[in-house]
mmCIF file of C-alpha atoms in Angstrom:
data_model
loop_
_atom_site.group_PDB
_atom_site.id
_atom_site.type_symbol
_atom_site.label_atom_id
_atom_site.label_comp_id
_atom_site.label_asym_id
_atom_site.label_seq_id
_atom_site.Cartn_x
_atom_site.Cartn_y
_atom_site.Cartn_z
ATOM 1 C CA UNK A 1 -59.346 -72.987 1.893
ATOM 2 C CA UNK A 2 -60.382 -76.474 3.074
ATOM 3 C CA UNK A 3 -62.796 -76.978 5.963
ATOM 4 C CA UNK A 4 -59.891 -78.240 8.098
ATOM 5 C CA UNK A 5 -57.672 -75.248 7.363
ATOM 6 C CA UNK A 6 -60.621 -72.903 7.855
ATOM 7 C CA UNK A 7 -61.324 -74.397 11.286
ATOM 8 C CA UNK A 8 -57.664 -74.003 12.163
ATOM 9 C CA UNK A 9 -57.735 -70.389 11.049
ATOM 10 C CA UNK A 10 -60.854 -69.697 13.080
ATOM 11 C CA UNK A 11 -59.311 -71.355 16.130
ATOM 12 C CA UNK A 12 -56.276 -69.129 15.839
ATOM 13 C CA UNK A 13 -58.475 -66.134 15.103
ATOM 14 C CA UNK A 14 -60.425 -66.587 18.335
ATOM 15 C CA UNK A 15 -57.552 -67.763 20.528
ATOM 16 C CA UNK A 16 -54.895 -65.143 19.920
ATOM 17 C CA UNK A 17 -54.860 -61.471 20.864
ATOM 18 C CA UNK A 18 -53.281 -58.482 19.212
ATOM 19 C CA UNK A 19 -49.672 -58.972 20.175
ATOM 20 C CA UNK A 20 -47.923 -59.232 16.819
ATOM 21 C CA UNK A 21 -49.205 -59.596 13.267
ATOM 22 C CA UNK A 22 -52.581 -59.909 11.629
ATOM 23 C CA UNK A 23 -54.251 -62.253 14.127
ATOM 24 C CA UNK A 24 -54.258 -59.443 16.654
ATOM 25 C CA UNK A 25 -56.809 -57.612 14.556
ATOM 26 C CA UNK A 26 -59.529 -60.074 15.529
ATOM 27 C CA UNK A 27 -59.534 -59.751 19.308
ATOM 28 C CA UNK A 28 -58.887 -62.357 21.990
ATOM 29 C CA UNK A 29 -60.715 -65.116 23.804
ATOM 30 C CA UNK A 30 -59.320 -64.912 27.332
ATOM 31 C CA UNK A 31 -58.256 -62.340 29.868
ATOM 32 C CA UNK A 32 -54.884 -64.031 30.322
ATOM 33 C CA UNK A 33 -54.129 -63.919 26.596
ATOM 34 C CA UNK A 34 -55.090 -60.262 26.375
ATOM 35 C CA UNK A 35 -53.056 -59.304 29.450
ATOM 36 C CA UNK A 36 -50.034 -61.141 28.081
ATOM 37 C CA UNK A 37 -50.324 -59.373 24.718
ATOM 38 C CA UNK A 38 -50.763 -55.993 26.381
ATOM 39 C CA UNK A 39 -47.669 -56.604 28.488
ATOM 40 C CA UNK A 40 -45.667 -57.453 25.378
ATOM 41 C CA UNK A 41 -46.962 -54.244 23.753
ATOM 42 C CA UNK A 42 -45.743 -52.230 26.719
ATOM 43 C CA UNK A 43 -42.338 -53.875 26.585
ATOM 44 C CA UNK A 44 -42.084 -53.251 22.859
ATOM 45 C CA UNK A 45 -43.266 -49.632 22.974
ATOM 46 C CA UNK A 46 -39.792 -48.008 22.976
ATOM 47 C CA UNK A 47 -38.920 -49.938 19.793
ATOM 48 C CA UNK A 48 -42.157 -48.988 17.998
ATOM 49 C CA UNK A 49 -41.594 -45.464 16.690
ATOM 50 C CA UNK A 50 -43.940 -44.048 14.091
ATOM 51 C CA UNK A 51 -43.144 -44.973 10.472
ATOM 52 C CA UNK A 52 -40.781 -42.449 8.899
ATOM 53 C CA UNK A 53 -43.347 -40.923 6.521
ATOM 54 C CA UNK A 54 -45.910 -40.427 9.297
ATOM 55 C CA UNK A 55 -43.393 -39.113 11.828
ATOM 56 C CA UNK A 56 -42.808 -36.167 9.497
ATOM 57 C CA UNK A 57 -46.510 -35.504 8.890
ATOM 58 C CA UNK A 58 -48.853 -33.194 10.804
ATOM 59 C CA UNK A 59 -49.463 -34.629 14.284
ATOM 60 C CA UNK A 60 -53.033 -34.890 15.608
ATOM 61 C CA UNK A 61 -53.430 -36.024 19.212
ATOM 62 C CA UNK A 62 -56.388 -38.188 20.236
ATOM 63 C CA UNK A 63 -57.511 -37.754 23.835
ATOM 64 C CA UNK A 64 -59.436 -40.283 25.982
ATOM 65 C CA UNK A 65 -63.180 -39.625 25.894
ATOM 66 C CA UNK A 66 -65.186 -42.621 27.154
ATOM 67 C CA UNK A 67 -64.042 -45.770 28.965
ATOM 68 C CA UNK A 68 -66.348 -48.597 27.887
ATOM 69 C CA UNK A 69 -64.798 -51.302 30.064
ATOM 70 C CA UNK A 70 -61.813 -51.742 32.396
ATOM 71 C CA UNK A 71 -61.490 -55.456 31.540
ATOM 72 C CA UNK A 72 -58.368 -56.407 29.585
ATOM 73 C CA UNK A 73 -60.084 -59.191 27.631
ATOM 74 C CA UNK A 74 -62.772 -56.913 26.180
ATOM 75 C CA UNK A 75 -62.621 -55.536 22.657
ATOM 76 C CA UNK A 76 -64.122 -52.721 20.580
ATOM 77 C CA UNK A 77 -64.701 -52.667 16.813
ATOM 78 C CA UNK A 78 -66.759 -51.349 13.892
ATOM 79 C CA UNK A 79 -67.794 -47.792 14.919
ATOM 80 C CA UNK A 80 -70.216 -45.751 12.820
ATOM 81 C CA UNK A 81 -71.965 -42.418 13.438
ATOM 82 C CA UNK A 82 -75.717 -42.083 12.991
ATOM 83 C CA UNK A 83 -77.752 -39.032 11.925
ATOM 84 C CA UNK A 84 -78.390 -37.996 15.529
ATOM 85 C CA UNK A 85 -74.703 -37.797 16.378
ATOM 86 C CA UNK A 86 -74.544 -41.068 18.294
ATOM 87 C CA UNK A 87 -71.632 -43.468 17.975
ATOM 88 C CA UNK A 88 -72.685 -47.083 17.368
ATOM 89 C CA UNK A 89 -70.098 -49.842 17.736
ATOM 90 C CA UNK A 90 -69.390 -53.470 18.576
ATOM 91 C CA UNK A 91 -68.282 -54.422 22.097
ATOM 92 C CA UNK A 92 -66.950 -57.973 22.473
ATOM 93 C CA UNK A 93 -66.412 -59.714 25.795
ATOM 94 C CA UNK A 94 -65.700 -63.236 27.163
ATOM 95 C CA UNK A 95 -68.753 -65.434 27.678
ATOM 96 C CA UNK A 96 -67.530 -68.731 29.079
ATOM 97 C CA UNK A 97 -65.104 -70.267 26.600
ATOM 98 C CA UNK A 98 -66.315 -68.116 23.726
ATOM 99 C CA UNK A 99 -66.808 -64.433 22.981
ATOM 100 C CA UNK A 100 -70.152 -62.676 22.813
ATOM 101 C CA UNK A 101 -70.959 -59.264 21.393
ATOM 102 C CA UNK A 102 -73.064 -56.237 22.094
ATOM 103 C CA UNK A 103 -74.024 -53.453 19.764
ATOM 104 C CA UNK A 104 -73.787 -50.367 21.915
ATOM 105 C CA UNK A 105 -74.692 -46.721 21.426
ATOM 106 C CA UNK A 106 -72.703 -43.825 22.884
ATOM 107 C CA UNK A 107 -74.448 -40.446 22.803
ATOM 108 C CA UNK A 108 -72.827 -37.011 22.625
ATOM 109 C CA UNK A 109 -72.624 -36.905 26.437
ATOM 110 C CA UNK A 110 -70.666 -40.153 26.518
ATOM 111 C CA UNK A 111 -73.581 -42.141 27.943
ATOM 112 C CA UNK A 112 -73.623 -45.813 26.909
ATOM 113 C CA UNK A 113 -76.668 -47.950 26.160
ATOM 114 C CA UNK A 114 -77.018 -51.469 24.744
ATOM 115 C CA UNK A 115 -78.977 -52.035 21.542
ATOM 116 C CA UNK A 116 -78.418 -55.780 21.269
ATOM 117 C CA UNK A 117 -76.486 -58.586 22.972
ATOM 118 C CA UNK A 118 -75.673 -61.753 21.036
ATOM 119 C CA UNK A 119 -75.360 -65.322 22.181
ATOM 120 C CA UNK A 120 -71.822 -66.645 22.844
ATOM 121 C CA UNK A 121 -69.911 -67.485 19.690
ATOM 122 C CA UNK A 122 -71.000 -64.414 17.730
ATOM 123 C CA UNK A 123 -68.071 -62.025 17.174
ATOM 124 C CA UNK A 124 -69.416 -58.849 15.619
ATOM 125 C CA UNK A 125 -66.689 -56.822 13.973
ATOM 126 C CA UNK A 126 -67.881 -54.301 11.368
ATOM 127 C CA UNK A 127 -71.100 -52.275 11.151
ATOM 128 C CA UNK A 128 -72.807 -50.334 8.375
ATOM 129 C CA UNK A 129 -75.939 -48.178 8.593
ATOM 130 C CA UNK A 130 -78.615 -48.377 5.906
ATOM 131 C CA UNK A 131 -80.580 -45.229 5.077
ATOM 132 C CA UNK A 132 -83.795 -47.044 6.087
ATOM 133 C CA UNK A 133 -82.471 -47.361 9.653
ATOM 134 C CA UNK A 134 -81.275 -50.957 9.574
ATOM 135 C CA UNK A 135 -77.932 -51.876 11.130
ATOM 136 C CA UNK A 136 -75.850 -54.421 9.202
ATOM 137 C CA UNK A 137 -73.191 -56.335 11.135
ATOM 138 C CA UNK A 138 -70.297 -58.593 10.114
ATOM 139 C CA UNK A 139 -69.771 -61.690 12.271
ATOM 140 C CA UNK A 140 -66.232 -62.973 11.703
ATOM 141 C CA UNK A 141 -67.405 -66.461 12.647
ATOM 142 C CA UNK A 142 -69.218 -66.670 9.325
ATOM 143 C CA UNK A 143 -72.433 -64.670 8.976
ATOM 144 C CA UNK A 144 -73.949 -61.268 8.238
ATOM 145 C CA UNK A 145 -76.716 -60.026 10.531
ATOM 146 C CA UNK A 146 -79.229 -57.208 10.328
ATOM 147 C CA UNK A 147 -80.986 -55.333 13.126
ATOM 148 C CA UNK A 148 -83.596 -52.613 13.263
ATOM 149 C CA UNK A 149 -82.707 -49.192 14.667
ATOM 150 C CA UNK A 150 -83.662 -50.319 18.194
ATOM 151 C CA UNK A 151 -81.430 -53.402 18.045
ATOM 152 C CA UNK A 152 -83.946 -56.155 17.303
ATOM 153 C CA UNK A 153 -82.358 -58.828 15.150
ATOM 154 C CA UNK A 154 -84.059 -59.196 11.780
ATOM 155 C CA UNK A 155 -81.980 -61.632 9.720
ATOM 156 C CA UNK A 156 -78.818 -63.738 9.730
ATOM 157 C CA UNK A 157 -77.236 -64.812 6.450
ATOM 158 C CA UNK A 158 -74.536 -67.475 6.222
ATOM 159 C CA UNK A 159 -71.463 -65.864 4.658
ATOM 160 C CA UNK A 160 -70.733 -68.162 1.739
ATOM 161 C CA UNK A 161 -69.958 -67.466 -1.905
ATOM 162 C CA UNK A 162 -69.873 -70.194 -4.522
ATOM 163 C CA UNK A 163 -69.320 -72.770 -1.798
ATOM 164 C CA UNK A 164 -66.526 -70.776 -0.157
ATOM 165 C CA UNK A 165 -66.977 -69.889 3.515
ATOM 166 C CA UNK A 166 -66.082 -66.303 4.337
ATOM 167 C CA UNK A 167 -64.876 -64.495 7.456
ATOM 168 C CA UNK A 168 -66.808 -61.178 7.297
ATOM 169 C CA UNK A 169 -64.747 -58.372 8.794
ATOM 170 C CA UNK A 170 -65.853 -54.890 7.746
ATOM 171 C CA UNK A 171 -68.489 -53.458 5.421
ATOM 172 C CA UNK A 172 -69.632 -50.377 3.502
ATOM 173 C CA UNK A 173 -72.564 -49.433 1.272
ATOM 174 C CA UNK A 174 -72.110 -48.405 -2.357
ATOM 175 C CA UNK A 175 -73.938 -45.686 -4.266
ATOM 176 C CA UNK A 176 -76.814 -47.955 -5.322
ATOM 177 C CA UNK A 177 -77.206 -49.516 -1.877
ATOM 178 C CA UNK A 178 -75.205 -52.671 -2.544
ATOM 179 C CA UNK A 179 -73.318 -53.856 0.532
ATOM 180 C CA UNK A 180 -69.584 -54.595 0.250
ATOM 181 C CA UNK A 181 -68.019 -56.917 2.825
ATOM 182 C CA UNK A 182 -64.374 -57.844 3.349
ATOM 183 C CA UNK A 183 -63.336 -61.390 4.208
ATOM 184 C CA UNK A 184 -60.414 -61.755 6.629
ATOM 185 C CA UNK A 185 -59.430 -65.190 5.309
ATOM 186 C CA UNK A 186 -55.889 -66.173 4.394
ATOM 187 C CA UNK A 187 -52.471 -64.823 5.326
ATOM 188 C CA UNK A 188 -49.549 -63.138 3.574
ATOM 189 C CA UNK A 189 -48.827 -66.266 1.530
ATOM 190 C CA UNK A 190 -52.405 -67.470 1.090
ATOM 191 C CA UNK A 191 -54.704 -64.994 -0.714
ATOM 192 C CA UNK A 192 -57.956 -66.549 0.480
ATOM 193 C CA UNK A 193 -59.720 -63.291 1.405
ATOM 194 C CA UNK A 194 -61.340 -60.569 -0.642
ATOM 195 C CA UNK A 195 -64.270 -58.219 -1.048
ATOM 196 C CA UNK A 196 -67.784 -59.542 -1.650
ATOM 197 C CA UNK A 197 -70.987 -57.787 -2.696
ATOM 198 C CA UNK A 198 -74.563 -58.225 -1.492
ATOM 199 C CA UNK A 199 -76.834 -56.655 -4.150
ATOM 200 C CA UNK A 200 -79.612 -54.426 -2.849
ATOM 201 C CA UNK A 201 -81.796 -55.707 -5.695
ATOM 202 C CA UNK A 202 -81.819 -59.126 -3.995
ATOM 203 C CA UNK A 203 -82.561 -57.559 -0.598
ATOM 204 C CA UNK A 204 -79.097 -58.634 0.579
ATOM 205 C CA UNK A 205 -79.879 -62.347 0.385
ATOM 206 C CA UNK A 206 -77.139 -63.290 -2.097
ATOM 207 C CA UNK A 207 -73.359 -62.866 -2.020
ATOM 208 C CA UNK A 208 -71.306 -62.449 -5.192
ATOM 209 C CA UNK A 209 -67.552 -61.912 -5.689
ATOM 210 C CA UNK A 210 -66.274 -58.362 -6.140
ATOM 211 C CA UNK A 211 -62.510 -58.840 -5.728
ATOM 212 C CA UNK A 212 -61.099 -62.184 -4.656
ATOM 213 C CA UNK A 213 -57.537 -63.448 -4.096
ATOM 214 C CA UNK A 214 -56.724 -60.894 -1.410
ATOM 215 C CA UNK A 215 -54.784 -61.483 1.813
ATOM 216 C CA UNK A 216 -56.871 -60.915 4.962
ATOM 217 C CA UNK A 217 -59.245 -58.235 3.667
ATOM 218 C CA UNK A 218 -60.016 -55.847 6.500
ATOM 219 C CA UNK A 219 -60.984 -52.149 6.510
ATOM 220 C CA UNK A 220 -63.078 -50.815 3.630
ATOM 221 C CA UNK A 221 -64.301 -47.328 2.752
ATOM 222 C CA UNK A 222 -65.744 -45.597 -0.300
ATOM 223 C CA UNK A 223 -64.498 -42.367 -1.821
ATOM 224 C CA UNK A 224 -67.098 -39.568 -1.465
ATOM 225 C CA UNK A 225 -68.121 -39.917 -5.141
ATOM 226 C CA UNK A 226 -68.338 -43.744 -4.867
ATOM 227 C CA UNK A 227 -65.863 -44.106 -7.755
ATOM 228 C CA UNK A 228 -63.603 -46.433 -5.800
ATOM 229 C CA UNK A 229 -63.111 -48.249 -2.531
ATOM 230 C CA UNK A 230 -60.017 -48.316 -0.346
ATOM 231 C CA UNK A 231 -59.337 -51.750 1.151
ATOM 232 C CA UNK A 232 -56.804 -52.770 3.801
ATOM 233 C CA UNK A 233 -54.944 -56.054 3.355
ATOM 234 C CA UNK A 234 -53.662 -56.626 6.854
ATOM 235 C CA UNK A 235 -51.212 -59.482 6.300
ATOM 236 C CA UNK A 236 -49.532 -57.593 3.439
ATOM 237 C CA UNK A 237 -49.562 -54.278 5.359
ATOM 238 C CA UNK A 238 -50.991 -52.332 2.439
ATOM 239 C CA UNK A 239 -53.971 -50.362 1.160
ATOM 240 C CA UNK A 240 -55.507 -51.094 -2.242
ATOM 241 C CA UNK A 241 -57.680 -48.969 -4.495
ATOM 242 C CA UNK A 242 -60.414 -50.755 -6.432
ATOM 243 C CA UNK A 243 -62.530 -48.771 -8.898
ATOM 244 C CA UNK A 244 -66.279 -49.361 -8.993
ATOM 245 C CA UNK A 245 -68.644 -49.255 -11.978
ATOM 246 C CA UNK A 246 -71.975 -47.394 -11.678
ATOM 247 C CA UNK A 247 -73.746 -50.776 -11.473
ATOM 248 C CA UNK A 248 -71.613 -51.723 -8.454
ATOM 249 C CA UNK A 249 -69.306 -54.193 -10.210
ATOM 250 C CA UNK A 250 -65.515 -54.131 -10.213
ATOM 251 C CA UNK A 251 -64.062 -51.735 -12.804
ATOM 252 C CA UNK A 252 -61.005 -53.883 -13.368
ATOM 253 C CA UNK A 253 -58.587 -52.557 -15.967
ATOM 254 C CA UNK A 254 -54.879 -52.207 -16.702
ATOM 255 C CA UNK A 255 -53.061 -51.461 -13.416
ATOM 256 C CA UNK A 256 -56.342 -51.464 -11.542
ATOM 257 C CA UNK A 257 -56.912 -52.636 -8.809
ATOM 258 C CA UNK A 258 -53.643 -51.247 -7.516
ATOM 259 C CA UNK A 259 -51.655 -50.893 -4.297
ATOM 260 C CA UNK A 260 -51.637 -47.219 -3.263
ATOM 261 C CA UNK A 261 -49.922 -47.328 0.135
ATOM 262 C CA UNK A 262 -47.433 -49.761 1.655
ATOM 263 C CA UNK A 263 -46.970 -49.737 5.410
ATOM 264 C CA UNK A 264 -43.843 -50.769 7.328
ATOM 265 C CA UNK A 265 -43.291 -52.523 10.636
ATOM 266 C CA UNK A 266 -45.321 -55.112 12.544
ATOM 267 C CA UNK A 267 -48.450 -52.960 12.863
ATOM 268 C CA UNK A 268 -50.995 -53.879 10.204
ATOM 269 C CA UNK A 269 -53.840 -51.829 8.682
ATOM 270 C CA UNK A 270 -57.173 -52.446 10.391
ATOM 271 C CA UNK A 271 -60.260 -50.186 10.129
ATOM 272 C CA UNK A 272 -60.528 -47.696 7.241
ATOM 273 C CA UNK A 273 -62.670 -44.560 6.899
ATOM 274 C CA UNK A 274 -62.901 -41.510 4.620
ATOM 275 C CA UNK A 275 -63.979 -37.923 5.222
ATOM 276 C CA UNK A 276 -66.034 -35.556 3.068
ATOM 277 C CA UNK A 277 -62.898 -34.300 1.265
ATOM 278 C CA UNK A 278 -61.836 -37.806 0.361
ATOM 279 C CA UNK A 279 -59.021 -38.117 2.886
ATOM 280 C CA UNK A 280 -58.361 -41.702 3.967
ATOM 281 C CA UNK A 281 -57.982 -42.585 7.660
ATOM 282 C CA UNK A 282 -56.191 -45.900 8.139
ATOM 283 C CA UNK A 283 -55.929 -47.343 11.649
ATOM 284 C CA UNK A 284 -52.848 -49.458 12.478
ATOM 285 C CA UNK A 285 -52.959 -52.327 14.959
ATOM 286 C CA UNK A 286 -51.057 -52.820 17.188
ATOM 287 C CA UNK A 287 -49.794 -49.301 16.718
ATOM 288 C CA UNK A 288 -51.780 -46.657 18.562
ATOM 289 C CA UNK A 289 -51.911 -44.449 15.477
ATOM 290 C CA UNK A 290 -53.872 -43.596 12.332
ATOM 291 C CA UNK A 291 -52.283 -42.746 8.988
ATOM 292 C CA UNK A 292 -54.206 -39.931 7.286
ATOM 293 C CA UNK A 293 -53.754 -39.924 3.513
ATOM 294 C CA UNK A 294 -55.154 -37.503 0.943
ATOM 295 C CA UNK A 295 -57.294 -38.725 -1.955
ATOM 296 C CA UNK A 296 -54.096 -39.610 -3.840
ATOM 297 C CA UNK A 297 -53.009 -41.796 -0.906
ATOM 298 C CA UNK A 298 -50.165 -39.460 0.109
ATOM 299 C CA UNK A 299 -49.648 -39.096 3.891
ATOM 300 C CA UNK A 300 -50.741 -35.681 5.172
ATOM 301 C CA UNK A 301 -51.245 -36.301 8.909
ATOM 302 C CA UNK A 302 -50.943 -38.843 11.687
ATOM 303 C CA UNK A 303 -53.352 -39.327 14.588
ATOM 304 C CA UNK A 304 -51.690 -40.676 17.750
ATOM 305 C CA UNK A 305 -53.035 -41.629 21.166
ATOM 306 C CA UNK A 306 -52.115 -39.026 23.761
ATOM 307 C CA UNK A 307 -50.647 -41.762 25.985
ATOM 308 C CA UNK A 308 -49.143 -43.899 23.221
ATOM 309 C CA UNK A 309 -45.660 -43.678 24.738
ATOM 310 C CA UNK A 310 -46.876 -45.639 27.769
ATOM 311 C CA UNK A 311 -47.145 -48.699 25.553
ATOM 312 C CA UNK A 312 -50.686 -49.687 26.559
ATOM 313 C CA UNK A 313 -53.802 -49.427 24.464
ATOM 314 C CA UNK A 314 -51.859 -49.911 21.227
ATOM 315 C CA UNK A 315 -54.551 -52.295 19.986
ATOM 316 C CA UNK A 316 -56.242 -49.577 17.957
ATOM 317 C CA UNK A 317 -58.853 -51.273 15.796
ATOM 318 C CA UNK A 318 -61.061 -48.792 13.973
ATOM 319 C CA UNK A 319 -62.498 -45.282 13.922
ATOM 320 C CA UNK A 320 -65.516 -43.236 12.916
ATOM 321 C CA UNK A 321 -65.938 -39.596 11.900
ATOM 322 C CA UNK A 322 -68.989 -37.514 12.764
ATOM 323 C CA UNK A 323 -71.336 -36.695 9.893
ATOM 324 C CA UNK A 324 -71.964 -33.167 11.178
ATOM 325 C CA UNK A 325 -68.540 -31.977 12.343
ATOM 326 C CA UNK A 326 -64.841 -32.732 11.954
ATOM 327 C CA UNK A 327 -64.604 -34.970 15.007
ATOM 328 C CA UNK A 328 -63.154 -38.458 14.928
ATOM 329 C CA UNK A 329 -63.487 -41.340 17.370
ATOM 330 C CA UNK A 330 -60.677 -43.893 17.685
ATOM 331 C CA UNK A 331 -61.094 -47.246 19.451
ATOM 332 C CA UNK A 332 -58.302 -48.502 21.721
ATOM 333 C CA UNK A 333 -57.943 -51.740 23.697
ATOM 334 C CA UNK A 334 -55.303 -52.844 26.207
ATOM 335 C CA UNK A 335 -54.619 -54.053 29.740
ATOM 336 C CA UNK A 336 -56.358 -50.946 31.138
ATOM 337 C CA UNK A 337 -59.543 -51.854 29.251
ATOM 338 C CA UNK A 338 -61.371 -50.438 26.243
ATOM 339 C CA UNK A 339 -61.402 -46.694 25.602
ATOM 340 C CA UNK A 340 -62.864 -44.420 22.932
ATOM 341 C CA UNK A 341 -60.555 -41.528 22.052
ATOM 342 C CA UNK A 342 -61.640 -38.303 20.377
ATOM 343 C CA UNK A 343 -59.623 -36.253 17.877
ATOM 344 C CA UNK A 344 -59.931 -33.375 15.419
ATOM 345 C CA UNK A 345 -60.394 -34.788 11.917
ATOM 346 C CA UNK A 346 -59.503 -32.855 8.771
ATOM 347 C CA UNK A 347 -63.168 -32.660 7.756
ATOM 348 C CA UNK A 348 -66.522 -34.142 8.695
ATOM 349 C CA UNK A 349 -67.216 -37.738 7.776
ATOM 350 C CA UNK A 350 -67.988 -38.964 4.276
ATOM 351 C CA UNK A 351 -71.804 -38.925 3.984
ATOM 352 C CA UNK A 352 -71.890 -42.126 1.935
ATOM 353 C CA UNK A 353 -75.054 -44.045 1.023
ATOM 354 C CA UNK A 354 -76.475 -43.574 4.538
ATOM 355 C CA UNK A 355 -76.936 -39.809 4.077
ATOM 356 C CA UNK A 356 -77.239 -39.682 0.264
#
C-alpha cells in the first residue's frame, strides 16, 4: 500500500462509523456520524435476521450489565480479563477533531476506573495481558504501546515491518510469549493486511511477518494448546485457521492456512476469543450477535443481545471470557451509548500465555 493510499485508508477508517461493511469495525470520529449510523442500523434491523446456521443453534441471551457512556460517538474495544476478575478494555471518545482513548478497568461490582488516558489521535483497539503484569495495546493509527499494571505508559513502537506500515487491530500471546498482532489494512480486493509477530526474545522491539496477504485482519485468538490461531478477515467475512510451530513461526503446509468458517450478510467478523474447551467466539459487527463454534469451527450456539430486535447497539465489537468462571462480556455501541453485556459462556476463558 502506498503512503497516499494508506493515508486515504486511515482517513476513511477514522471518519466513518459502523453502518455497513468493514469500516464500521474501527469506530467513528464524530457524534453526528455515529448517530446517523445508529439510525440506519435501527431502520435496517427488521431485515437483519440471524444467519441461517446460527438461527438454528442454541440461543444464549446477553443482558446489559454496565453502561460505560451514554454518548453516541463513544466506542468500546479490546476487552480482556485479569487474574483478579476485572475486565480491562479500551474506551474511545471524541477529543476535538480526533479520537482519544482510555484504558479502563471494570471490577466485579461494575465499578469503573481509568488506568490511562491517551493524547488525541491515539485509537487503542486491542489489548493483551502479559504474565509479568504489562498491558500491551494496539493503536490502529500505527503503533503498539505497553503499560504497567497501573496504567503508566512504558513504550511505544512504530508498527512497521520491512518498510510496510501496519494498522494494528487485535493481539494475542503465543505459548513462548511471542506477541501476534493483526493488521487491519486492505479491503476485500486488496490483501494488504495480515498477522505479524513480535518475538519475546527481542523484548518486543522487532516485528516480523507471520501471515501476510490477508484482507483486513481483525480478531485473533489461540487454541488452548497453542497449536493454531483463529483469525477474522473482516472484509471477506470469514475466519481462518493458521497452525503454529513450537518456535512460534507459521506452520504452513498443504491446505494450511485454511478458511474454516464463511459468514453471510453485511455483518463482518470483529473480535475473536476462545474458551478453555477450545470453542471459538466470533463477534459480528454490525450484528448484535456472536457465533459460537466448536474446535472444528462448526456452529454450536449463538449469543444475542437481549434487546437486539430494537435495532440499536448492533455495533458489537469484541468480547472477553472470565478466567475463573463461564461468564462472557460482550461490548455494544449505538445511539444509546456504550454498554457491556454479560452472558453465560460454554466454559471459562482460555487461560493462554497470561495464566500458563
